[in-house]
Tab-separated table of C-alpha atoms and ligand atoms in Angstrom:
chain	number	residue	atom	x	y	z
A	1	UNK	CA	0.000	0.000	0.000
A	2	UNK	CA	2.593	2.529	1.102
A	3	UNK	CA	4.644	1.509	-1.953
A	4	UNK	CA	1.811	2.008	-4.352
A	5	UNK	CA	1.171	5.593	-3.402
A	6	UNK	CA	4.714	6.507	-2.540
A	7	UNK	CA	5.196	8.669	-5.627
A	8	UNK	CA	1.857	10.461	-5.371
A	9	UNK	CA	1.659	13.787	-3.635
A	10	UNK	CA	-0.426	13.897	-0.500
A	11	UNK	CA	-1.945	17.263	0.333
A	12	UNK	CA	-3.911	17.835	3.529
A	13	UNK	CA	-6.646	20.461	3.191
A	14	UNK	CA	-7.465	21.822	6.641
A	15	UNK	CA	-9.786	24.621	7.677
A	16	UNK	CA	-12.894	25.323	9.688
A	17	UNK	CA	-16.386	24.241	8.687
A	18	UNK	CA	-17.527	26.411	5.797
A	19	UNK	CA	-14.064	27.855	5.196
A	20	UNK	CA	-14.173	26.713	1.554
A	21	UNK	CA	-12.196	23.459	1.524
A	22	UNK	CA	-14.566	21.621	-0.800
A	23	UNK	CA	-14.884	24.618	-3.124
A	24	UNK	CA	-11.129	24.906	-3.576
A	25	UNK	CA	-10.603	21.157	-3.908
A	26	UNK	CA	-13.042	21.049	-6.804
A	27	UNK	CA	-10.991	23.659	-8.607
A	28	UNK	CA	-7.745	21.817	-7.917
A	29	UNK	CA	-9.271	18.673	-9.405
A	30	UNK	CA	-10.249	20.616	-12.531
A	31	UNK	CA	-6.804	22.149	-13.006
A	32	UNK	CA	-4.421	19.435	-11.753
A	33	UNK	CA	-6.425	16.225	-12.018
A	34	UNK	CA	-5.671	15.237	-8.431
A	35	UNK	CA	-7.936	12.862	-6.581
A	36	UNK	CA	-10.200	14.623	-4.091
A	37	UNK	CA	-11.108	12.633	-1.000
A	38	UNK	CA	-13.353	14.450	1.465
A	39	UNK	CA	-13.738	12.602	4.754
A	40	UNK	CA	-17.157	14.214	5.195
A	41	UNK	CA	-18.287	13.075	1.736
A	42	UNK	CA	-17.077	9.532	2.399
A	43	UNK	CA	-18.979	9.497	5.693
A	44	UNK	CA	-22.130	10.940	4.111
A	45	UNK	CA	-21.975	8.231	1.430
A	46	UNK	CA	-21.926	5.614	4.172
A	47	UNK	CA	-24.924	7.312	5.823
A	48	UNK	CA	-26.766	7.383	2.483
A	49	UNK	CA	-26.194	3.646	2.038
A	50	UNK	CA	-28.558	3.081	4.970
A	51	UNK	CA	-26.161	0.662	6.688
A	52	UNK	CA	-26.129	0.145	10.449
A	53	UNK	CA	-22.723	1.784	10.565
A	54	UNK	CA	-24.163	4.716	8.628
A	55	UNK	CA	-26.868	5.199	11.244
A	56	UNK	CA	-24.307	5.366	14.007
A	57	UNK	CA	-22.236	7.862	12.018
A	58	UNK	CA	-25.246	10.040	11.236
A	59	UNK	CA	-26.044	10.442	14.936
A	60	UNK	CA	-22.500	11.617	15.653
A	61	UNK	CA	-22.327	14.025	12.714
A	62	UNK	CA	-25.706	15.533	13.517
A	63	UNK	CA	-24.275	16.551	16.884
A	64	UNK	CA	-21.232	18.130	15.263
A	65	UNK	CA	-18.850	15.653	16.868
A	66	UNK	CA	-15.987	13.675	15.372
A	67	UNK	CA	-16.552	10.077	14.309
A	68	UNK	CA	-14.031	7.471	15.533
A	69	UNK	CA	-10.593	7.840	14.035
A	70	UNK	CA	-10.345	4.250	12.793
A	71	UNK	CA	-13.581	4.523	10.845
A	72	UNK	CA	-12.585	7.605	8.917
A	73	UNK	CA	-8.967	6.547	8.381
A	74	UNK	CA	-10.028	3.152	7.004
A	75	UNK	CA	-12.400	4.858	4.576
A	76	UNK	CA	-9.713	7.224	3.333
A	77	UNK	CA	-7.173	4.433	3.050
A	78	UNK	CA	-9.526	2.224	1.024
A	79	UNK	CA	-10.362	5.115	-1.289
A	80	UNK	CA	-6.662	5.867	-1.778
A	81	UNK	CA	-5.844	2.246	-2.564
A	82	UNK	CA	-8.614	2.188	-5.155
A	83	UNK	CA	-6.999	5.134	-6.946
A	84	UNK	CA	-3.341	4.395	-6.221
A	85	UNK	CA	-2.437	3.244	-9.739
A	86	UNK	CA	-3.860	6.250	-11.535
A	87	UNK	CA	-3.491	9.134	-9.119
A	88	UNK	CA	-0.594	11.560	-9.163
A	89	UNK	CA	-1.890	13.465	-6.206
A	90	UNK	CA	-4.372	13.191	-3.369
A	91	UNK	CA	-6.275	16.037	-1.765
A	92	UNK	CA	-7.256	14.863	1.682
A	93	UNK	CA	-10.072	17.270	2.621
A	94	UNK	CA	-11.336	17.443	6.193
A	95	UNK	CA	-8.607	15.229	7.606
A	96	UNK	CA	-6.734	15.380	9.970
A	97	UNK	CA	-9.156	17.004	12.377
A	98	UNK	CA	-6.961	16.355	15.388
A	99	UNK	CA	-3.223	15.764	15.760
A	100	UNK	CA	-3.711	12.082	16.523
A	101	UNK	CA	-5.420	11.625	13.123
A	102	UNK	CA	-2.366	13.050	11.407
A	103	UNK	CA	-0.025	10.750	13.300
A	104	UNK	CA	-2.066	7.654	12.496
A	105	UNK	CA	-2.352	8.619	8.824
A	106	UNK	CA	1.407	8.867	8.561
A	107	UNK	CA	1.896	5.501	10.254
A	108	UNK	CA	-0.548	3.723	7.977
A	109	UNK	CA	-0.291	5.621	4.689
A	110	UNK	CA	2.414	8.227	4.301
A	111	UNK	CA	3.516	11.796	4.896
A	112	UNK	CA	1.922	14.905	3.375
A	113	UNK	CA	4.104	17.214	1.276
A	114	UNK	CA	1.808	20.210	1.816
A	115	UNK	CA	-0.922	21.343	4.170
A	116	UNK	CA	-3.281	23.930	2.728
A	117	UNK	CA	-4.690	25.885	5.640
A	118	UNK	CA	-7.918	27.409	4.357
A	119	UNK	CA	-8.467	30.320	6.714
A	120	UNK	CA	-11.644	32.347	7.194
A	121	UNK	CA	-13.073	34.258	10.144
A	122	UNK	CA	-15.532	32.518	12.444
A	123	UNK	CA	-18.342	34.867	11.513
A	124	UNK	CA	-17.653	34.310	7.798
A	125	UNK	CA	-17.811	30.546	8.239
A	126	UNK	CA	-21.095	30.748	10.144
A	127	UNK	CA	-22.609	33.001	7.470
A	128	UNK	CA	-21.532	30.674	4.653
A	129	UNK	CA	-22.802	27.581	6.418
A	130	UNK	CA	-26.195	29.137	7.187
A	131	UNK	CA	-26.472	29.994	3.493
A	132	UNK	CA	-25.275	26.545	2.415
A	133	UNK	CA	-27.841	25.046	4.802
A	134	UNK	CA	-30.660	26.542	2.743
A	135	UNK	CA	-29.921	24.027	-0.005
A	136	UNK	CA	-27.368	21.456	1.214
A	137	UNK	CA	-29.818	19.163	2.954
A	138	UNK	CA	-27.008	18.469	5.416
A	139	UNK	CA	-28.186	17.555	8.903
A	140	UNK	CA	-25.264	19.500	10.391
A	141	UNK	CA	-25.814	22.817	8.564
A	142	UNK	CA	-28.025	24.327	11.270
A	143	UNK	CA	-27.242	27.032	13.799
A	144	UNK	CA	-26.838	24.800	16.822
A	145	UNK	CA	-24.606	22.218	15.151
A	146	UNK	CA	-22.568	24.873	13.341
A	147	UNK	CA	-21.658	26.403	16.698
A	148	UNK	CA	-20.507	23.051	18.036
A	149	UNK	CA	-18.485	22.313	14.886
A	150	UNK	CA	-16.784	25.675	15.136
A	151	UNK	CA	-15.899	25.182	18.819
A	152	UNK	CA	-14.490	21.756	18.063
A	153	UNK	CA	-12.503	23.161	15.153
A	154	UNK	CA	-10.762	25.711	17.361
A	155	UNK	CA	-10.138	23.182	20.109
A	156	UNK	CA	-9.141	20.039	18.204
A	157	UNK	CA	-8.179	21.021	14.658
A	158	UNK	CA	-6.217	24.250	15.005
A	159	UNK	CA	-3.474	22.382	16.891
A	160	UNK	CA	-3.023	20.320	13.710
A	161	UNK	CA	-1.840	23.458	11.941
A	162	UNK	CA	0.745	24.215	14.611
A	163	UNK	CA	1.909	20.595	14.499
A	164	UNK	CA	2.652	20.709	10.760
A	165	UNK	CA	3.921	24.298	10.791
A	166	UNK	CA	6.990	23.108	12.652
A	167	UNK	CA	7.685	20.894	9.652
A	168	UNK	CA	7.462	23.836	7.256
A	169	UNK	CA	4.759	22.409	5.003
A	170	UNK	CA	1.858	24.714	5.917
A	171	UNK	CA	0.609	27.275	3.403
A	172	UNK	CA	-1.965	29.608	4.889
A	173	UNK	CA	-4.589	30.667	2.362
A	174	UNK	CA	-6.801	33.707	2.943
A	175	UNK	CA	-10.265	32.369	2.199
A	176	UNK	CA	-12.044	35.675	2.850
A	177	UNK	CA	-11.299	36.618	-0.773
A	178	UNK	CA	-13.527	35.751	-3.760
A	179	UNK	CA	-13.315	32.076	-4.789
A	180	UNK	CA	-11.116	32.625	-7.854
A	181	UNK	CA	-8.652	34.777	-5.946
A	182	UNK	CA	-8.433	32.185	-3.208
A	183	UNK	CA	-7.737	29.618	-5.904
A	184	UNK	CA	-4.936	31.753	-7.313
A	185	UNK	CA	-3.130	31.363	-3.991
A	186	UNK	CA	-3.940	27.671	-3.775
A	187	UNK	CA	-2.532	27.107	-7.275
A	188	UNK	CA	0.637	29.003	-6.385
A	189	UNK	CA	1.166	26.735	-3.381
A	190	UNK	CA	0.692	23.616	-5.513
A	191	UNK	CA	2.922	24.919	-8.303
A	192	UNK	CA	5.617	25.428	-5.684
A	193	UNK	CA	5.794	21.671	-5.046
A	194	UNK	CA	8.592	19.758	-6.662
B	201	LIG	N1	-14.122	32.357	-1.123
B	201	LIG	C1	-15.438	32.250	-0.921
B	201	LIG	N2	-16.215	33.343	-0.939
B	201	LIG	C2	-17.536	33.237	-0.746
B	201	LIG	N3	-18.184	32.084	-0.520
B	201	LIG	C3	-17.454	30.959	-0.481
B	201	LIG	C4	-16.043	30.981	-0.672
B	201	LIG	N4	-15.576	29.715	-0.572
B	201	LIG	C5	-16.659	28.945	-0.326
B	201	LIG	N5	-17.774	29.673	-0.272
B	201	LIG	C6	-19.134	29.183	0.004
B	201	LIG	O1	-19.148	28.819	1.380
B	201	LIG	C7	-19.836	27.594	1.573
B	201	LIG	C8	-18.921	26.554	2.244
B	201	LIG	O2	-17.935	26.184	1.306
B	201	LIG	P1	-17.408	24.675	1.266
B	201	LIG	O3	-16.439	24.607	0.135
B	201	LIG	O4	-18.544	23.712	1.282
B	201	LIG	O5	-16.616	24.648	2.669
B	201	LIG	P2	-16.079	23.453	3.551
B	201	LIG	O6	-15.877	22.251	2.649
B	201	LIG	O7	-14.786	23.971	4.109
B	201	LIG	O8	-17.109	23.250	4.614
B	201	LIG	C9	-20.322	27.136	0.207
B	201	LIG	O9	-21.676	27.487	0.089
B	201	LIG	C10	-19.453	27.922	-0.773
B	201	LIG	O10	-20.125	28.201	-1.966
B	202	LIG	N1	-11.502	13.433	9.839
B	202	LIG	C1	-12.658	13.300	10.492
B	202	LIG	N2	-12.669	12.747	11.729
B	202	LIG	C2	-13.798	12.617	12.400
B	202	LIG	N3	-15.000	13.010	11.956
B	202	LIG	C3	-15.041	13.569	10.743
B	202	LIG	C4	-13.876	13.730	9.935
B	202	LIG	N4	-14.227	14.326	8.761
B	202	LIG	C5	-15.547	14.518	8.837
B	202	LIG	N5	-16.049	14.083	10.017
B	202	LIG	C6	-17.460	14.165	10.463
B	202	LIG	C7	-17.628	15.185	11.551
B	202	LIG	C8	-17.947	16.456	10.779
B	202	LIG	O1	-18.608	17.418	11.562
B	202	LIG	C9	-18.788	15.941	9.627
B	202	LIG	C10	-18.794	16.808	8.363
B	202	LIG	O2	-17.480	16.958	7.896
B	202	LIG	P1	-17.154	17.811	6.584
B	202	LIG	O3	-18.036	17.406	5.464
B	202	LIG	O4	-15.677	17.704	6.385
B	202	LIG	O5	-17.533	19.300	7.011
B	202	LIG	P2	-17.102	20.680	6.331
B	202	LIG	O6	-16.724	20.409	4.901
B	202	LIG	O7	-18.301	21.555	6.467
B	202	LIG	O8	-15.932	21.173	7.139
B	202	LIG	O9	-18.258	14.645	9.378
B	203	LIG	MG1	-16.564	20.263	2.800
């Protein structure tokens, strides 16, 4: 497994809920052809399947909490293996959400060459998520859950950024700007990779 993906770039995309991770990843896919794996999308697919596991996951996500590490890491790993032969790069969106997730990923899969830190203000994220909630159909895009997700982001996920900063692979991206301008900075960070 580790061998198979050893030559592919692994990029972590980290940021608060509603910061614009998914939006930017879509544009990276269009320009660079990388494989986009969103932990949230993988989990929502499991929920949509109607499985028992999906029901358990749904209850956790509806509360704005994190699902067990092993569940989400196994899903990402399986999805990476499925694409290992054809992918030249992986965008891992929404993972790691806590330092421990990053450590386990590196033990089981490999090391990231870049962490895109998609940064927006708390009030901006809340505004975007309330708007997204009008059409997303997501059980977690409501005021109460958004607040919990934001609190958890500051508590559990921001330390991830400090952890990887010491390794010099973090690029902070100002996501307050219009989507295309944000993408300009994202593209510059990716073009800077060897
Ligand atoms: N730079 C931006 N400016 C304005 N709105 C944005 C920007 N980036 C994303 N959005 C909007 O904010 C919402 C959340 O974006 P999304 O990509 O789903 O974030 P995340 O995956 O980080 O939760 C979406 O409705 C999206 O259209
Ligand atoms: N790496 C991870 N570890 C644990 N739970 C996760 C996870 N990624 C996603 N989840 C669960 C909890 C999140 O509140 C929910 C939605 O995640 P998401 O789709 O990445 O949200 P967003 O794109 O709005 O930041 O799924
Ligand atoms: Mg997303």
